[in-house]
Amino acid sequence: MGSLDRCGVVIDVREKYEWDAGHVSCATRLQIQKNPLNWRQEILDLAGSKDTFIVAYCAAGVRAQSAVDMLVHEGYTDVLNGGGYTTQLESVCRACAATTTSQSNLASAASSGAVNSTNDSTTILSTTSASSLTSSSMVMSNAAELNATPLALLAIWAFLRQLWR
């Protein structure tokens, strides 16, 4: 599996009851593999461009692979099968939260005059992270302040609950 330590769009392709049992905090539930109406536009709206990093996951990786294959067929160039739902996928959310936080700090510094915003090498929002910001990833920046231990325990509990069904 490729690196999950970078900001991207996280797509959960599982059923609603699976989502309700637990999901990656910055994920968007979209069952691409079922070919819903307007899925192409929904993905493009989330990603912003076809070169944005996208991770699809399900329970074990089979449905996610179907979604990855469809995205690659549509011309997306940086798509990864995240496999099954695990807390490891939260690293994408943390990377986005860190990017958002550092960009907010840079924007604040620029507005206060601490950074020369006319310098071409200073970028307040990079294309990739700006295009991949979704409402759920913006919520993650607030959720990042929470203690991660209870969230990890909840994710483990949801995973074990699925195994015992």
PDB file of C-alpha atoms in Angstrom:
ATOM      1  CA  MET A   1       0.000   0.000   0.000  1.00  0.00           C
ATOM      2  CA  GLY A   2       1.241   3.502  -0.804  1.00  0.00           C
ATOM      3  CA  SER A   3       1.872   6.278   1.680  1.00  0.00           C
ATOM      4  CA  LEU A   4      -1.156   7.442   3.640  1.00  0.00           C
ATOM      5  CA  ASP A   5       0.743  10.298   5.281  1.00  0.00           C
ATOM      6  CA  ARG A   6      -0.433  12.921   2.807  1.00  0.00           C
ATOM      7  CA  CYS A   7      -3.604  14.903   2.382  1.00  0.00           C
ATOM      8  CA  GLY A   8      -6.195  13.489   0.037  1.00  0.00           C
ATOM      9  CA  VAL A   9      -9.830  12.646  -0.496  1.00  0.00           C
ATOM     10  CA  VAL A  10     -11.021   9.589   1.432  1.00  0.00           C
ATOM     11  CA  ILE A  11     -13.956   7.662  -0.053  1.00  0.00           C
ATOM     12  CA  ASP A  12     -15.842   5.049   1.967  1.00  0.00           C
ATOM     13  CA  VAL A  13     -17.588   2.694  -0.478  1.00  0.00           C
ATOM     14  CA  ARG A  14     -19.324   0.566   2.169  1.00  0.00           C
ATOM     15  CA  GLU A  15     -23.023   0.181   2.944  1.00  0.00           C
ATOM     16  CA  LYS A  16     -24.744   2.668   5.245  1.00  0.00           C
ATOM     17  CA  TYR A  17     -24.942   0.241   8.169  1.00  0.00           C
ATOM     18  CA  GLU A  18     -21.168  -0.290   7.895  1.00  0.00           C
ATOM     19  CA  TRP A  19     -20.602   3.486   7.801  1.00  0.00           C
ATOM     20  CA  ASP A  20     -22.849   3.898  10.841  1.00  0.00           C
ATOM     21  CA  ALA A  21     -20.779   1.326  12.776  1.00  0.00           C
ATOM     22  CA  GLY A  22     -17.672   3.482  12.282  1.00  0.00           C
ATOM     23  CA  HIS A  23     -15.794   5.294   9.548  1.00  0.00           C
ATOM     24  CA  VAL A  24     -12.724   7.404   8.882  1.00  0.00           C
ATOM     25  CA  SER A  25     -13.438  10.871  10.251  1.00  0.00           C
ATOM     26  CA  CYS A  26     -12.705  12.767   7.034  1.00  0.00           C
ATOM     27  CA  ALA A  27     -14.272  10.212   4.682  1.00  0.00           C
ATOM     28  CA  THR A  28     -17.164  10.774   2.325  1.00  0.00           C
ATOM     29  CA  ARG A  29     -19.499   7.834   1.800  1.00  0.00           C
ATOM     30  CA  LEU A  30     -19.970   7.260  -1.911  1.00  0.00           C
ATOM     31  CA  GLN A  31     -20.582   3.813  -3.337  1.00  0.00           C
ATOM     32  CA  ILE A  32     -18.882   4.390  -6.679  1.00  0.00           C
ATOM     33  CA  GLN A  33     -18.802   0.678  -7.431  1.00  0.00           C
ATOM     34  CA  LYS A  34     -22.615   0.652  -7.527  1.00  0.00           C
ATOM     35  CA  ASN A  35     -22.473   3.299 -10.281  1.00  0.00           C
ATOM     36  CA  PRO A  36     -24.918   5.794  -8.708  1.00  0.00           C
ATOM     37  CA  LEU A  37     -26.225   8.729 -10.711  1.00  0.00           C
ATOM     38  CA  ASN A  38     -23.813  11.660 -10.852  1.00  0.00           C
ATOM     39  CA  TRP A  39     -20.948   9.788  -9.150  1.00  0.00           C
ATOM     40  CA  ARG A  40     -18.498  11.211 -11.656  1.00  0.00           C
ATOM     41  CA  GLN A  41     -19.490  14.775 -10.796  1.00  0.00           C
ATOM     42  CA  GLU A  42     -19.512  14.054  -7.056  1.00  0.00           C
ATOM     43  CA  ILE A  43     -15.951  12.722  -7.198  1.00  0.00           C
ATOM     44  CA  LEU A  44     -14.776  15.631  -9.313  1.00  0.00           C
ATOM     45  CA  ASP A  45     -16.415  18.061  -6.862  1.00  0.00           C
ATOM     46  CA  LEU A  46     -14.611  16.362  -3.949  1.00  0.00           C
ATOM     47  CA  ALA A  47     -11.245  16.011  -5.657  1.00  0.00           C
ATOM     48  CA  GLY A  48     -11.188  19.197  -7.689  1.00  0.00           C
ATOM     49  CA  SER A  49      -8.964  17.611 -10.317  1.00  0.00           C
ATOM     50  CA  LYS A  50      -8.088  14.185 -11.619  1.00  0.00           C
ATOM     51  CA  ASP A  51      -4.571  14.303 -10.173  1.00  0.00           C
ATOM     52  CA  THR A  52      -5.705  14.717  -6.556  1.00  0.00           C
ATOM     53  CA  PHE A  53      -4.778  11.866  -4.193  1.00  0.00           C
ATOM     54  CA  ILE A  54      -7.848   9.668  -3.552  1.00  0.00           C
ATOM     55  CA  VAL A  55      -8.072   6.706  -1.156  1.00  0.00           C
ATOM     56  CA  ALA A  56     -11.035   4.321  -1.392  1.00  0.00           C
ATOM     57  CA  TYR A  57     -11.764   1.801   1.347  1.00  0.00           C
ATOM     58  CA  CYS A  58     -14.425  -0.733   2.291  1.00  0.00           C
ATOM     59  CA  ALA A  59     -14.420  -3.642   4.753  1.00  0.00           C
ATOM     60  CA  ALA A  60     -11.721  -5.784   3.170  1.00  0.00           C
ATOM     61  CA  GLY A  61     -10.611  -4.047  -0.031  1.00  0.00           C
ATOM     62  CA  VAL A  62     -12.687  -5.819  -2.699  1.00  0.00           C
ATOM     63  CA  ARG A  63     -15.314  -3.099  -3.210  1.00  0.00           C
ATOM     64  CA  ALA A  64     -12.605  -0.461  -2.851  1.00  0.00           C
ATOM     65  CA  GLN A  65     -10.676  -2.076  -5.696  1.00  0.00           C
ATOM     66  CA  SER A  66     -13.774  -1.887  -7.913  1.00  0.00           C
ATOM     67  CA  ALA A  67     -14.038   1.812  -7.089  1.00  0.00           C
ATOM     68  CA  VAL A  68     -10.300   2.341  -7.748  1.00  0.00           C
ATOM     69  CA  ASP A  69     -10.605   0.601 -11.119  1.00  0.00           C
ATOM     70  CA  MET A  70     -13.539   2.855 -12.058  1.00  0.00           C
ATOM     71  CA  LEU A  71     -11.646   5.996 -11.013  1.00  0.00           C
ATOM     72  CA  VAL A  72      -8.535   4.992 -12.957  1.00  0.00           C
ATOM     73  CA  HIS A  73     -10.742   4.257 -15.962  1.00  0.00           C
ATOM     74  CA  GLU A  74     -12.141   7.801 -15.635  1.00  0.00           C
ATOM     75  CA  GLY A  75      -8.611   9.221 -15.765  1.00  0.00           C
ATOM     76  CA  TYR A  76      -7.770   9.755 -12.082  1.00  0.00           C
ATOM     77  CA  THR A  77      -4.021   9.362 -11.712  1.00  0.00           C
ATOM     78  CA  ASP A  78      -3.348   9.134  -7.949  1.00  0.00           C
ATOM     79  CA  VAL A  79      -5.829   6.574  -6.604  1.00  0.00           C
ATOM     80  CA  LEU A  80      -5.145   4.041  -3.864  1.00  0.00           C
ATOM     81  CA  ASN A  81      -7.048   1.044  -2.519  1.00  0.00           C
ATOM     82  CA  GLY A  82      -6.942   1.668   1.218  1.00  0.00           C
ATOM     83  CA  GLY A  83      -8.163  -1.865   1.896  1.00  0.00           C
ATOM     84  CA  GLY A  84     -10.426  -2.400   4.860  1.00  0.00           C
ATOM     85  CA  TYR A  85     -11.560   0.148   7.395  1.00  0.00           C
ATOM     86  CA  THR A  86      -8.715   0.674   9.874  1.00  0.00           C
ATOM     87  CA  THR A  87      -7.512   3.500  12.068  1.00  0.00           C
ATOM     88  CA  GLN A  88      -4.403   3.690   9.839  1.00  0.00           C
ATOM     89  CA  LEU A  89      -6.550   5.540   7.286  1.00  0.00           C
ATOM     90  CA  GLU A  90      -6.894   8.394   9.793  1.00  0.00           C
ATOM     91  CA  SER A  91      -3.348   9.432   8.826  1.00  0.00           C
ATOM     92  CA  VAL A  92      -4.811  10.944   5.628  1.00  0.00           C
ATOM     93  CA  CYS A  93      -7.171  13.025   7.790  1.00  0.00           C
ATOM     94  CA  ARG A  94      -4.316  14.092  10.052  1.00  0.00           C
ATOM     95  CA  ALA A  95      -2.249  15.105   7.026  1.00  0.00           C
ATOM     96  CA  CYS A  96      -5.147  17.241   5.772  1.00  0.00           C
ATOM     97  CA  ALA A  97      -5.703  18.734   9.217  1.00  0.00           C
ATOM     98  CA  ALA A  98      -2.000  19.555   9.503  1.00  0.00           C
ATOM     99  CA  THR A  99      -2.042  21.123   6.038  1.00  0.00           C
ATOM    100  CA  THR A 100      -5.154  23.129   6.897  1.00  0.00           C
ATOM    101  CA  THR A 101      -3.695  24.244  10.243  1.00  0.00           C
ATOM    102  CA  SER A 102      -0.337  25.271   8.763  1.00  0.00           C
ATOM    103  CA  GLN A 103      -2.090  27.091   5.936  1.00  0.00           C
ATOM    104  CA  SER A 104      -4.341  28.898   8.439  1.00  0.00           C
ATOM    105  CA  ASN A 105      -1.280  29.950  10.413  1.00  0.00           C
ATOM    106  CA  LEU A 106       0.440  31.119   7.225  1.00  0.00           C
ATOM    107  CA  ALA A 107      -2.678  33.031   6.137  1.00  0.00           C
ATOM    108  CA  SER A 108      -2.895  34.694   9.558  1.00  0.00           C
ATOM    109  CA  ALA A 109       0.762  35.648   9.366  1.00  0.00           C
ATOM    110  CA  ALA A 110       0.287  37.010   5.853  1.00  0.00           C
ATOM    111  CA  SER A 111      -2.707  39.120   6.877  1.00  0.00           C
ATOM    112  CA  SER A 112      -0.777  40.506   9.834  1.00  0.00           C
ATOM    113  CA  GLY A 113       2.123  41.466   7.557  1.00  0.00           C
ATOM    114  CA  ALA A 114       4.489  38.851   9.010  1.00  0.00           C
ATOM    115  CA  VAL A 115       4.795  37.123   5.625  1.00  0.00           C
ATOM    116  CA  ASN A 116       5.348  38.816   2.296  1.00  0.00           C
ATOM    117  CA  SER A 117       2.305  37.520   0.435  1.00  0.00           C
ATOM    118  CA  THR A 118       3.573  38.930  -2.879  1.00  0.00           C
ATOM    119  CA  ASN A 119       6.526  36.529  -2.867  1.00  0.00           C
ATOM    120  CA  ASP A 120       5.868  33.913  -5.567  1.00  0.00           C
ATOM    121  CA  SER A 121       7.412  31.179  -3.418  1.00  0.00           C
ATOM    122  CA  THR A 122       4.821  31.708  -0.660  1.00  0.00           C
ATOM    123  CA  THR A 123       1.704  29.685  -1.311  1.00  0.00           C
ATOM    124  CA  ILE A 124      -1.198  30.123   1.081  1.00  0.00           C
ATOM    125  CA  LEU A 125      -3.216  27.218  -0.361  1.00  0.00           C
ATOM    126  CA  SER A 126      -1.660  24.569  -2.536  1.00  0.00           C
ATOM    127  CA  THR A 127      -3.764  23.350  -5.461  1.00  0.00           C
ATOM    128  CA  THR A 128      -3.986  19.800  -4.172  1.00  0.00           C
ATOM    129  CA  SER A 129      -5.040  20.599  -0.633  1.00  0.00           C
ATOM    130  CA  ALA A 130      -7.411  23.379  -1.664  1.00  0.00           C
ATOM    131  CA  SER A 131      -9.175  21.115  -4.124  1.00  0.00           C
ATOM    132  CA  SER A 132      -9.451  18.256  -1.654  1.00  0.00           C
ATOM    133  CA  LEU A 133     -10.932  20.221   1.216  1.00  0.00           C
ATOM    134  CA  THR A 134     -14.410  18.932   1.891  1.00  0.00           C
ATOM    135  CA  SER A 135     -16.818  19.802   4.633  1.00  0.00           C
ATOM    136  CA  SER A 136     -15.852  16.599   6.433  1.00  0.00           C
ATOM    137  CA  SER A 137     -12.126  17.381   6.270  1.00  0.00           C
ATOM    138  CA  MET A 138     -12.768  20.904   7.576  1.00  0.00           C
ATOM    139  CA  VAL A 139     -14.607  19.370  10.525  1.00  0.00           C
ATOM    140  CA  MET A 140     -11.523  17.180  11.059  1.00  0.00           C
ATOM    141  CA  SER A 141      -9.425  20.246  11.801  1.00  0.00           C
ATOM    142  CA  ASN A 142     -11.666  20.849  14.826  1.00  0.00           C
ATOM    143  CA  ALA A 143     -11.793  17.147  15.674  1.00  0.00           C
ATOM    144  CA  ALA A 144      -7.988  16.964  15.685  1.00  0.00           C
ATOM    145  CA  GLU A 145      -8.073  18.759  19.026  1.00  0.00           C
ATOM    146  CA  LEU A 146      -9.870  15.789  20.588  1.00  0.00           C
ATOM    147  CA  ASN A 147      -7.952  13.049  22.341  1.00  0.00           C
ATOM    148  CA  ALA A 148      -7.273  10.383  19.695  1.00  0.00           C
ATOM    149  CA  THR A 149      -7.309   7.463  22.167  1.00  0.00           C
ATOM    150  CA  PRO A 150     -11.118   7.262  22.581  1.00  0.00           C
ATOM    151  CA  LEU A 151     -11.534   7.547  18.814  1.00  0.00           C
ATOM    152  CA  ALA A 152      -9.069   4.720  18.230  1.00  0.00           C
ATOM    153  CA  LEU A 153     -10.861   2.538  20.777  1.00  0.00           C
ATOM    154  CA  LEU A 154     -14.188   3.272  19.104  1.00  0.00           C
ATOM    155  CA  ALA A 155     -12.754   2.297  15.720  1.00  0.00           C
ATOM    156  CA  ILE A 156     -11.343  -0.937  17.122  1.00  0.00           C
ATOM    157  CA  TRP A 157     -14.676  -1.711  18.772  1.00  0.00           C
ATOM    158  CA  ALA A 158     -16.541  -1.133  15.479  1.00  0.00           C
ATOM    159  CA  PHE A 159     -14.098  -3.351  13.605  1.00  0.00           C
ATOM    160  CA  LEU A 160     -14.390  -6.193  16.134  1.00  0.00           C
ATOM    161  CA  ARG A 161     -18.164  -5.839  16.137  1.00  0.00           C
ATOM    162  CA  GLN A 162     -18.148  -6.364  12.354  1.00  0.00           C
ATOM    163  CA  LEU A 163     -16.006  -9.486  12.734  1.00  0.00           C
ATOM    164  CA  TRP A 164     -18.411 -11.059  15.214  1.00  0.00           C
ATOM    165  CA  ARG A 165     -21.550 -10.498  13.126  1.00  0.00           C
TER     166      ARG A 165
END
